[in-house]
PDB file of C-alpha atoms and ligand atoms in Angstrom:
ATOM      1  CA  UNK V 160      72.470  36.665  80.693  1.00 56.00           C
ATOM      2  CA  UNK V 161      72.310  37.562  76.916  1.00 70.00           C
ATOM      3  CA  UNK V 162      72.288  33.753  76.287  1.00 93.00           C
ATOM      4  CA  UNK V 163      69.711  32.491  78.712  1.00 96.00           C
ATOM      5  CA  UNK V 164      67.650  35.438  77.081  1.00 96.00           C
ATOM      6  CA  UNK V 165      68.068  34.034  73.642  1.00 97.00           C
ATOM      7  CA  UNK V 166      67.810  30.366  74.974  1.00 98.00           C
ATOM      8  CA  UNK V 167      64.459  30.969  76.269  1.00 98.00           C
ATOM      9  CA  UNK V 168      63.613  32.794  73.530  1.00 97.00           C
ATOM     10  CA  UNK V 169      64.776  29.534  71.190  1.00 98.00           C
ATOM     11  CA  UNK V 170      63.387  27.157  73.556  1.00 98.00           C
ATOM     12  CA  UNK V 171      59.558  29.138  73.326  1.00 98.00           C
ATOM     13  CA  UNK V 172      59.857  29.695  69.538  1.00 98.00           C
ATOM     14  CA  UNK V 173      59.859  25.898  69.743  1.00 98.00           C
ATOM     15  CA  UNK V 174      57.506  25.370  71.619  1.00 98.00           C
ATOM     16  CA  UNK V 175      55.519  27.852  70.055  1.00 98.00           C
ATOM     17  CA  UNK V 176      55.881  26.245  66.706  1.00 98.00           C
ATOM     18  CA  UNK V 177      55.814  22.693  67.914  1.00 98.00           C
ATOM     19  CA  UNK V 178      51.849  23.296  68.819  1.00 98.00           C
ATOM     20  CA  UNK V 179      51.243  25.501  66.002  1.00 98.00           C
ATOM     21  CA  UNK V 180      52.064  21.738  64.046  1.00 97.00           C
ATOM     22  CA  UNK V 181      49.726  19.991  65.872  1.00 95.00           C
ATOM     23  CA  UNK V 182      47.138  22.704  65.887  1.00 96.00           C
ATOM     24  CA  UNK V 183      47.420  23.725  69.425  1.00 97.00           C
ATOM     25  CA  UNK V 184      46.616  26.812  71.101  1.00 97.00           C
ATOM     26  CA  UNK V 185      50.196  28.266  72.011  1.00 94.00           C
ATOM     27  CA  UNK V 186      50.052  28.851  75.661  1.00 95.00           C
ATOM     28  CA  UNK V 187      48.619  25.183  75.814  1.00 97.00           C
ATOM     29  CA  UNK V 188      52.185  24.294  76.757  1.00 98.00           C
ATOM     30  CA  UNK V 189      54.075  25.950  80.129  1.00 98.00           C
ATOM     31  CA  UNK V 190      57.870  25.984  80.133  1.00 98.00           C
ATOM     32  CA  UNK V 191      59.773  24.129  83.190  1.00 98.00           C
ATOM     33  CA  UNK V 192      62.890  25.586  83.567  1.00 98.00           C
ATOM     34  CA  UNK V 193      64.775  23.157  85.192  1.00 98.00           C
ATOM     35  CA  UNK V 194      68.250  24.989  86.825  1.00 98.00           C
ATOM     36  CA  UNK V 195      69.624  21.386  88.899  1.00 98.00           C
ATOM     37  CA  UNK V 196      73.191  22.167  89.139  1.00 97.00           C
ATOM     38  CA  UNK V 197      73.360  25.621  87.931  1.00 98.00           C
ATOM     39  CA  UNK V 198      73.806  28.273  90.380  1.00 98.00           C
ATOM     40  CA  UNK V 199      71.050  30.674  91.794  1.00 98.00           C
ATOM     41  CA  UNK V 200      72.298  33.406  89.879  1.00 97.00           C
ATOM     42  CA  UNK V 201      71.719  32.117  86.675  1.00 97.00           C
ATOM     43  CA  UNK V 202      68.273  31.248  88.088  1.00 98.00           C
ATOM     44  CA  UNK V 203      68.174  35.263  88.772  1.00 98.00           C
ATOM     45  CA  UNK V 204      68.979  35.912  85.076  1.00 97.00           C
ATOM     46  CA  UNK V 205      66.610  33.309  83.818  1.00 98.00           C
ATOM     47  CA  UNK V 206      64.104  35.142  86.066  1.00 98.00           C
ATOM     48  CA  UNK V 207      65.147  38.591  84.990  1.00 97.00           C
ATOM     49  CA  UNK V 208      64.631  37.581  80.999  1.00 97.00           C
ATOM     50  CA  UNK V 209      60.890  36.370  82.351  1.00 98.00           C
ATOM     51  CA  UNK V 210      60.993  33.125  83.149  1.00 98.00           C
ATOM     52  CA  UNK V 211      59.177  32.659  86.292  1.00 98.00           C
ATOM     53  CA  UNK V 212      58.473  28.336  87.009  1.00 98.00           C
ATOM     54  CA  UNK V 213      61.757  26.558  88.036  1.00 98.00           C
ATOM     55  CA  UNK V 214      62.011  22.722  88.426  1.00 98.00           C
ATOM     56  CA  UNK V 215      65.101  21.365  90.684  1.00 98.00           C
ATOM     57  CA  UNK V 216      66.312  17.227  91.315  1.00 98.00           C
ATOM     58  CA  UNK V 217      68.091  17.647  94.201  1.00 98.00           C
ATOM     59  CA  UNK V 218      66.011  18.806  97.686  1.00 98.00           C
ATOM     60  CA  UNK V 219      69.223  20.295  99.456  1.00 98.00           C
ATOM     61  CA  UNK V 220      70.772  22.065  96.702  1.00 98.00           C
ATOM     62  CA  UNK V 221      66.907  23.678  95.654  1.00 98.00           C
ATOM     63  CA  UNK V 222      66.744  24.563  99.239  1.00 98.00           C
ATOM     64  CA  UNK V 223      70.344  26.433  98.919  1.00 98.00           C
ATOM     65  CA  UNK V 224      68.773  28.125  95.578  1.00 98.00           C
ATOM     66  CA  UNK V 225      65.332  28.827  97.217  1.00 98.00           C
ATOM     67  CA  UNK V 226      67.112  31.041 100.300  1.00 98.00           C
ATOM     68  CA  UNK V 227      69.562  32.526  98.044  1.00 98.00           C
ATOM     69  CA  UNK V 228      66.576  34.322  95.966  1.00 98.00           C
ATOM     70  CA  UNK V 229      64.081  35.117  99.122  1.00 98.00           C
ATOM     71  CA  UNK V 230      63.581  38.365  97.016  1.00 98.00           C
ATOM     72  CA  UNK V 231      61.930  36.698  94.374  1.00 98.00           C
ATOM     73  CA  UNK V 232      60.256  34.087  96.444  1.00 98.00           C
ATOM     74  CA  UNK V 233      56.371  35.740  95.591  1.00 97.00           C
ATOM     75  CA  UNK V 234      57.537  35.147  91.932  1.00 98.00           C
ATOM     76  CA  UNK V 235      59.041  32.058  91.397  1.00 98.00           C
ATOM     77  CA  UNK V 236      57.167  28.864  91.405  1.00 98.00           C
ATOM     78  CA  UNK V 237      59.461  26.051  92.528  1.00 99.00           C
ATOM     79  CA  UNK V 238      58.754  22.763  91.278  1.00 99.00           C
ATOM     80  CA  UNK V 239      60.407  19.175  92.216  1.00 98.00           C
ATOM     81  CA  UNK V 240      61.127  16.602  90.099  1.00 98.00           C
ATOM     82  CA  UNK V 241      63.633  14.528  91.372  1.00 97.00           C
ATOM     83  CA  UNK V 242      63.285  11.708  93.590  1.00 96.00           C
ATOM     84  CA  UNK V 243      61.928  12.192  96.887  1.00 97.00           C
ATOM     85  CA  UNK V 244      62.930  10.452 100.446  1.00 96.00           C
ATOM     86  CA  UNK V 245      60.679  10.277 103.074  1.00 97.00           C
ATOM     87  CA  UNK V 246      63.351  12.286 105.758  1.00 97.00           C
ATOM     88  CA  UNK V 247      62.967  15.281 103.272  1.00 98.00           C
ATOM     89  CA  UNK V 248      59.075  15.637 103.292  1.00 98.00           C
ATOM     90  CA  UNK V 249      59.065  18.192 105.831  1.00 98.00           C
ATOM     91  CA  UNK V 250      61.367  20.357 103.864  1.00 98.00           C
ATOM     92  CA  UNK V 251      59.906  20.242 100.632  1.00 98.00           C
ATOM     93  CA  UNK V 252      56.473  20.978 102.048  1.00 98.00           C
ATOM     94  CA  UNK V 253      57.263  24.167 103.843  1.00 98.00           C
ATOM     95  CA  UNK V 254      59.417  25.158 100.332  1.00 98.00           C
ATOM     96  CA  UNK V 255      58.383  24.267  97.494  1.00 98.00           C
ATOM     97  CA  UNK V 256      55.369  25.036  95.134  1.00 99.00           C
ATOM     98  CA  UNK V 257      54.785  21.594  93.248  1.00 99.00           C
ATOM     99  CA  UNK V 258      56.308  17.924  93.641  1.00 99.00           C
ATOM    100  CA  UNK V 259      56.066  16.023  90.396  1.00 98.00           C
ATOM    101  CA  UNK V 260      57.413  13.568  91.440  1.00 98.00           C
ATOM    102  CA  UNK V 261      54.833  11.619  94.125  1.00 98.00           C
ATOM    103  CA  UNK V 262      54.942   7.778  92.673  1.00 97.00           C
ATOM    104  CA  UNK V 263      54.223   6.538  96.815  1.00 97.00           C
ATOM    105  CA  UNK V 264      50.860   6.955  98.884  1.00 98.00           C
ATOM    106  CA  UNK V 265      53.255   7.420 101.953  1.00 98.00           C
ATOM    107  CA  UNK V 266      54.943  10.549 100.615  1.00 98.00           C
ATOM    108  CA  UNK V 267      52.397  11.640  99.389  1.00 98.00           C
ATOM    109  CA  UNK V 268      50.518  11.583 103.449  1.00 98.00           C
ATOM    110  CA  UNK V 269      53.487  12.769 104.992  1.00 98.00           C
ATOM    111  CA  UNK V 270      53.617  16.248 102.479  1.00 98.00           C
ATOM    112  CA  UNK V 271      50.000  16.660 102.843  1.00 98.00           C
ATOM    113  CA  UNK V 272      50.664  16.192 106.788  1.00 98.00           C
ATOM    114  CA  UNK V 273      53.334  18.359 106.889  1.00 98.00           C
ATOM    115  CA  UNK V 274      52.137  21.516 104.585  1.00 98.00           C
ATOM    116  CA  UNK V 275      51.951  24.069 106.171  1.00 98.00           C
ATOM    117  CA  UNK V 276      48.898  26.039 107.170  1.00 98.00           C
ATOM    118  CA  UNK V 277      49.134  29.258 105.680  1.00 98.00           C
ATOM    119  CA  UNK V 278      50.504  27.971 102.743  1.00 98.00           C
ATOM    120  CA  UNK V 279      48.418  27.105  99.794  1.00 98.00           C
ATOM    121  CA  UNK V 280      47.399  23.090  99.358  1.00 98.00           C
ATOM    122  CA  UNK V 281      51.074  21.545  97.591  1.00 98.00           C
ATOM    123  CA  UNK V 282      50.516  21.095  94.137  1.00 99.00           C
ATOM    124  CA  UNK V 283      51.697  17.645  92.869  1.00 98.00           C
ATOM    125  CA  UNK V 284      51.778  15.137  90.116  1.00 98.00           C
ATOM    126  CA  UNK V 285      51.995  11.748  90.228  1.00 98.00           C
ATOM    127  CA  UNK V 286      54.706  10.132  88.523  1.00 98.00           C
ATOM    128  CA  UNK V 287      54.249   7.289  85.918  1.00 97.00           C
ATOM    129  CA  UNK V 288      56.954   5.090  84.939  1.00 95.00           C
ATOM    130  CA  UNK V 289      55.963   3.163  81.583  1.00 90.00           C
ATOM    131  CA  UNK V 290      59.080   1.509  80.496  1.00 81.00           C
ATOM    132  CA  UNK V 291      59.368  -0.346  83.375  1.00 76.00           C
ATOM    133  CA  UNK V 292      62.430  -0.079  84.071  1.00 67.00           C
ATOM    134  CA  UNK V 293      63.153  -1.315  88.200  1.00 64.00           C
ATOM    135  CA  UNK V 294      66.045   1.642  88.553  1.00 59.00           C
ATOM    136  CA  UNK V 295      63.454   4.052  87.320  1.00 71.00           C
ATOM    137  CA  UNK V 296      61.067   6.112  89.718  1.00 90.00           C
ATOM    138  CA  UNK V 297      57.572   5.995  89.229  1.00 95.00           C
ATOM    139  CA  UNK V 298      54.380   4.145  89.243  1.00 96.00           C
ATOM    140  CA  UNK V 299      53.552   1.532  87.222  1.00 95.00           C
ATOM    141  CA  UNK V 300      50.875   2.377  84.522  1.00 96.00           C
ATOM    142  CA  UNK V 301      48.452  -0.282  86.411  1.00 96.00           C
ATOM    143  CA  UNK V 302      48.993   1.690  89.711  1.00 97.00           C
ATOM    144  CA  UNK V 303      48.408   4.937  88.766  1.00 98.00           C
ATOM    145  CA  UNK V 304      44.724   5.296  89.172  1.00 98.00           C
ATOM    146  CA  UNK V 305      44.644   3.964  93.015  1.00 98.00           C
ATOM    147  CA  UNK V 306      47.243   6.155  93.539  1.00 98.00           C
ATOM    148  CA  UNK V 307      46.302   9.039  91.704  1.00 98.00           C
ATOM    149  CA  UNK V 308      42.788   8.687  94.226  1.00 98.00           C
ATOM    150  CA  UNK V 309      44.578   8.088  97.133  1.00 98.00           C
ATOM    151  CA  UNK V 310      46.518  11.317  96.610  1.00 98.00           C
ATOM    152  CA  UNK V 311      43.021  13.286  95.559  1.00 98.00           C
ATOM    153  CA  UNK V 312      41.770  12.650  98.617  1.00 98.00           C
ATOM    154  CA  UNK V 313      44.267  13.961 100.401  1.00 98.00           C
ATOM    155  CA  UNK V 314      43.509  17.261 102.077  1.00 98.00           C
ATOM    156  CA  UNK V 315      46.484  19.528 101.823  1.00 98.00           C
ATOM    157  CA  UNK V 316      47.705  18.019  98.603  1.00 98.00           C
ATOM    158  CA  UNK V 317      46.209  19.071  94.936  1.00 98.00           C
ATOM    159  CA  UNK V 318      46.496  16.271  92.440  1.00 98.00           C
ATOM    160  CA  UNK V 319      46.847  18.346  88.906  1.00 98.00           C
ATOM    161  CA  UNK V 320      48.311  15.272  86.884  1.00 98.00           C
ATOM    162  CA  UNK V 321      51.196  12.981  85.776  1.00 98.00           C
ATOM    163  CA  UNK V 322      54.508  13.597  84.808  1.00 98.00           C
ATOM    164  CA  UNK V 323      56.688  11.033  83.094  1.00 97.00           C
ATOM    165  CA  UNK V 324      60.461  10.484  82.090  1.00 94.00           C
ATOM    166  CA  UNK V 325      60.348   8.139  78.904  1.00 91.00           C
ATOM    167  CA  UNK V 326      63.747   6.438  78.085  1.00 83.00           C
ATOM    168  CA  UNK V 327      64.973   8.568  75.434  1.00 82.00           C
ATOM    169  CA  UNK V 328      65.013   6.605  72.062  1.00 87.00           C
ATOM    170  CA  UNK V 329      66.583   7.786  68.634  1.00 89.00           C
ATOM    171  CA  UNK V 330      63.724   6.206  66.882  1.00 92.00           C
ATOM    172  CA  UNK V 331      61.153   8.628  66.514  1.00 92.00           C
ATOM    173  CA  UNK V 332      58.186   6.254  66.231  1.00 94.00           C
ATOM    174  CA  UNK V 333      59.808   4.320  69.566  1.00 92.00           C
ATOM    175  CA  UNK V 334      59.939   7.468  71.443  1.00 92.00           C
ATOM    176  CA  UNK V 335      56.511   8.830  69.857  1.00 94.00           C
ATOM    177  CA  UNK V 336      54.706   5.099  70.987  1.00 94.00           C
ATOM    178  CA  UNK V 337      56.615   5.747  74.945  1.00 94.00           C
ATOM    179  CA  UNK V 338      55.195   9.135  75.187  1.00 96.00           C
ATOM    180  CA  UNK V 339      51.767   7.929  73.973  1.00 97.00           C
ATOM    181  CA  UNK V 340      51.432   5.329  77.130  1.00 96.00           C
ATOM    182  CA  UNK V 341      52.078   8.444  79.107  1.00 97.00           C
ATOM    183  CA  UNK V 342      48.786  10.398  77.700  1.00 98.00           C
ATOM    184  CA  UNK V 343      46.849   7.372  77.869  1.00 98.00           C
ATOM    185  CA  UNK V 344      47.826   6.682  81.792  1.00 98.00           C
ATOM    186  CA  UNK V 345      46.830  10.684  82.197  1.00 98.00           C
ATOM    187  CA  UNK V 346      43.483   9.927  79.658  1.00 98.00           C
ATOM    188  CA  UNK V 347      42.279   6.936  81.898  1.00 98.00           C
ATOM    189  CA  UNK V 348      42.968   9.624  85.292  1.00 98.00           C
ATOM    190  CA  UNK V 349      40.365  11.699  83.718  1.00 98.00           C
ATOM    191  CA  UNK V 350      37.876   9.393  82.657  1.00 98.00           C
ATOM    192  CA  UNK V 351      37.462   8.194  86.029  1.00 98.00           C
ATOM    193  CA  UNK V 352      37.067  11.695  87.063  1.00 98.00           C
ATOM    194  CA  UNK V 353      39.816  12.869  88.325  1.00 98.00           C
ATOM    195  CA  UNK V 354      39.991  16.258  87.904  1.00 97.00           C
ATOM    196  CA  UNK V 355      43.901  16.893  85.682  1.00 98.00           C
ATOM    197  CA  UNK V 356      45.096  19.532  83.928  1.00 98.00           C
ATOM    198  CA  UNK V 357      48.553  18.854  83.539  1.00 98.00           C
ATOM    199  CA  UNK V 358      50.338  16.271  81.652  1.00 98.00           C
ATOM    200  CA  UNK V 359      54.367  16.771  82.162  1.00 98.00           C
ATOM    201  CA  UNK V 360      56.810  15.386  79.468  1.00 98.00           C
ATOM    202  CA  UNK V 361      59.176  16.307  77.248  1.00 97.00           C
ATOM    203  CA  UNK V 362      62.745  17.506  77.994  1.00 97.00           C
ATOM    204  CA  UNK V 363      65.168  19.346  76.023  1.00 96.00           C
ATOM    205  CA  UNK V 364      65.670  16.938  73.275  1.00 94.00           C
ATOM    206  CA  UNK V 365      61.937  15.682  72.727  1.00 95.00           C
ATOM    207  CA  UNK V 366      59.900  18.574  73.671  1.00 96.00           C
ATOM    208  CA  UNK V 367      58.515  18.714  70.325  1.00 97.00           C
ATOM    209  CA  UNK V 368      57.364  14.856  70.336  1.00 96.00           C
ATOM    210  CA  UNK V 369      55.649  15.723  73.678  1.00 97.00           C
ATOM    211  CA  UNK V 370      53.900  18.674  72.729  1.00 98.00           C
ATOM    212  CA  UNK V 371      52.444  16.649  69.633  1.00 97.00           C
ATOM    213  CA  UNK V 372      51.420  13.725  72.283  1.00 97.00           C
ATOM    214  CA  UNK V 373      49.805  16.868  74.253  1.00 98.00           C
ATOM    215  CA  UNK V 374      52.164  17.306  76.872  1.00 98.00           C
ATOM    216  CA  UNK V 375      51.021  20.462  78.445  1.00 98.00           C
ATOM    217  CA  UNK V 376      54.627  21.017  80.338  1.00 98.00           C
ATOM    218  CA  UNK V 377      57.912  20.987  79.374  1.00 98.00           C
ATOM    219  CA  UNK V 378      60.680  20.926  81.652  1.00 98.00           C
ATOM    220  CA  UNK V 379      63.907  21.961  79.338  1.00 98.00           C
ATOM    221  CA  UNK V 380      66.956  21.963  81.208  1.00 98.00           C
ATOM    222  CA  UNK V 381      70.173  22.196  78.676  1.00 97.00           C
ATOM    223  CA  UNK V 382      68.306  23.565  76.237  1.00 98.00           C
ATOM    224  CA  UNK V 383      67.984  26.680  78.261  1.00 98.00           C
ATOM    225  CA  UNK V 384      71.057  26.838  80.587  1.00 97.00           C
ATOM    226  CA  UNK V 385      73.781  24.131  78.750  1.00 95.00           C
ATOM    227  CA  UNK V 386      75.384  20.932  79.634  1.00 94.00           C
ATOM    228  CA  UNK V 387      75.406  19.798  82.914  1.00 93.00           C
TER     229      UNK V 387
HETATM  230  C1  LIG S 460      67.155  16.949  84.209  1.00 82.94           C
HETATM  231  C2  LIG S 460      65.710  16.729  84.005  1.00 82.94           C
HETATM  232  C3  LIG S 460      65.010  17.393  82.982  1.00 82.94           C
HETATM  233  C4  LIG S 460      65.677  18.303  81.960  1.00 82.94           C
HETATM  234  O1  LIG S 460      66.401  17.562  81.036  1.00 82.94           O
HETATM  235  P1  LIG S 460      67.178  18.264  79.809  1.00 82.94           P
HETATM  236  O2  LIG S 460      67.459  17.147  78.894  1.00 82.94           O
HETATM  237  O3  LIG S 460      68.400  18.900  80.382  1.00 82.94           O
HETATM  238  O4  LIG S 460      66.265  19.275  79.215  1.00 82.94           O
HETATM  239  C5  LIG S 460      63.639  17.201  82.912  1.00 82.94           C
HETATM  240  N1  LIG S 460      62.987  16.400  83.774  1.00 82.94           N
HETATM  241  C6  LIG S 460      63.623  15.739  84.760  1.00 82.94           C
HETATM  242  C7  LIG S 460      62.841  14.870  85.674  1.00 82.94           C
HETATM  243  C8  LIG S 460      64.996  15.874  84.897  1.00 82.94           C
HETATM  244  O5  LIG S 460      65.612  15.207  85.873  1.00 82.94           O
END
């Protein structure tokens, strides 16, 4: 408990300071906890020190997390932003808060189908894959804007961005350049008028290269909780 307190604490100072660098307002940035393979109680005592948006990989074992904390269910915003298969739709429309992870028009129908009516419209990001890798998920770069309308248009969805996954790269100006292709894929969203606010990149060990590409969500994972 002590140590997720001072982890988040660590993890916002640098945050904090990373947009202070690039002249950035400080709550410009929102911090995704992501908890994938720690248990729900450490979520509790991440939630308990104030952190309050959680990001999870795997559907089932968020699901298992998600019941375990009913209490807090008002409170917690749930986000996923691992892969998602088209059996598990349903699921993730009736329980979670955000998918990040939408790089497929026909996901993206079947959660809009299947949200629920007295739930708010799922919020969701498309994802962007720019280093083209074939294992990777995502979109390509040159797909993103017929996606990105497709999913607009869809009534029970709200389209508030991209998030990405850059290969990590010790080269600074290599992993500076990947997280650059990311900004300009969420630039060219918004010059065609598509309404974004969120641009989600950086992880625990690039955060600060994200923030100073304007990233405007983090999702820090070992950073907060330890290795996996
Ligand atoms: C695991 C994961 C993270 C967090 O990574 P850390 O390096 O542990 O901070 C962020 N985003 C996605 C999509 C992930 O799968």
């Amino acid at each position: 408990m002590a140590t997720i307190a001072n982890n988040l604490q660590l993890v916002r100072n640098r945050i904090q300071a990373a947009c202070a660098q690039t002249g950035r307002p400080a709550d410009s940035v929102t911090l995704l906890a992501v908890s994938k393979t720690f248990p729900a109680v450490t979520v509790r005592d991440a939630f308990h020190a104030g952190q309050r948006w959680f990001g999870e990989n795997y559907v089932q074992e968020a699901l298992d997390k998600i019941a375990e904390l009913a209490d807090l269910r008002e409170q917690i915003t749930w986000h996923l932003i691992g892969p998602l298969q088209s059996n598990k739709t349903r699921v993730v429309a009736e329980h979670f808060d955000w998918v990040q992870s939408v790089d497929r028009l026909k996901i993206a129908q079947r959660l809009s189908e299947q949200r629920p009516a007295h739930l708010p419209p799922l919020q969701v990001c498309i994802q962007v894959n720019t280093s083209g890798e074939e294992s990777k998920s995502g979109v390509a770069p040159g797909e993103a804007l017929a996606l990105a309308q497709a999913v607009a248009a869809l009534p029970r969805l709200q389209l508030r961005g991209v998030m990405a996954l850059p290969a990590p790269s010790p080269d600074p100006a290599v992993q500076a350049e990947a997280l650059a292709q990311v900004r300009v894929v969420f630039e060219q969203l918004r010059t065609a008028g598509l309404p974004l606010d969120v641009l989600s990149m950086g992880m625990s060990a690039d955060l600060e290269a994200a923030v100073a590409q304007g990233s405007t969500m983090v999702r820090v994972g070992t950073a907060l909780f330890g290795q996996r």
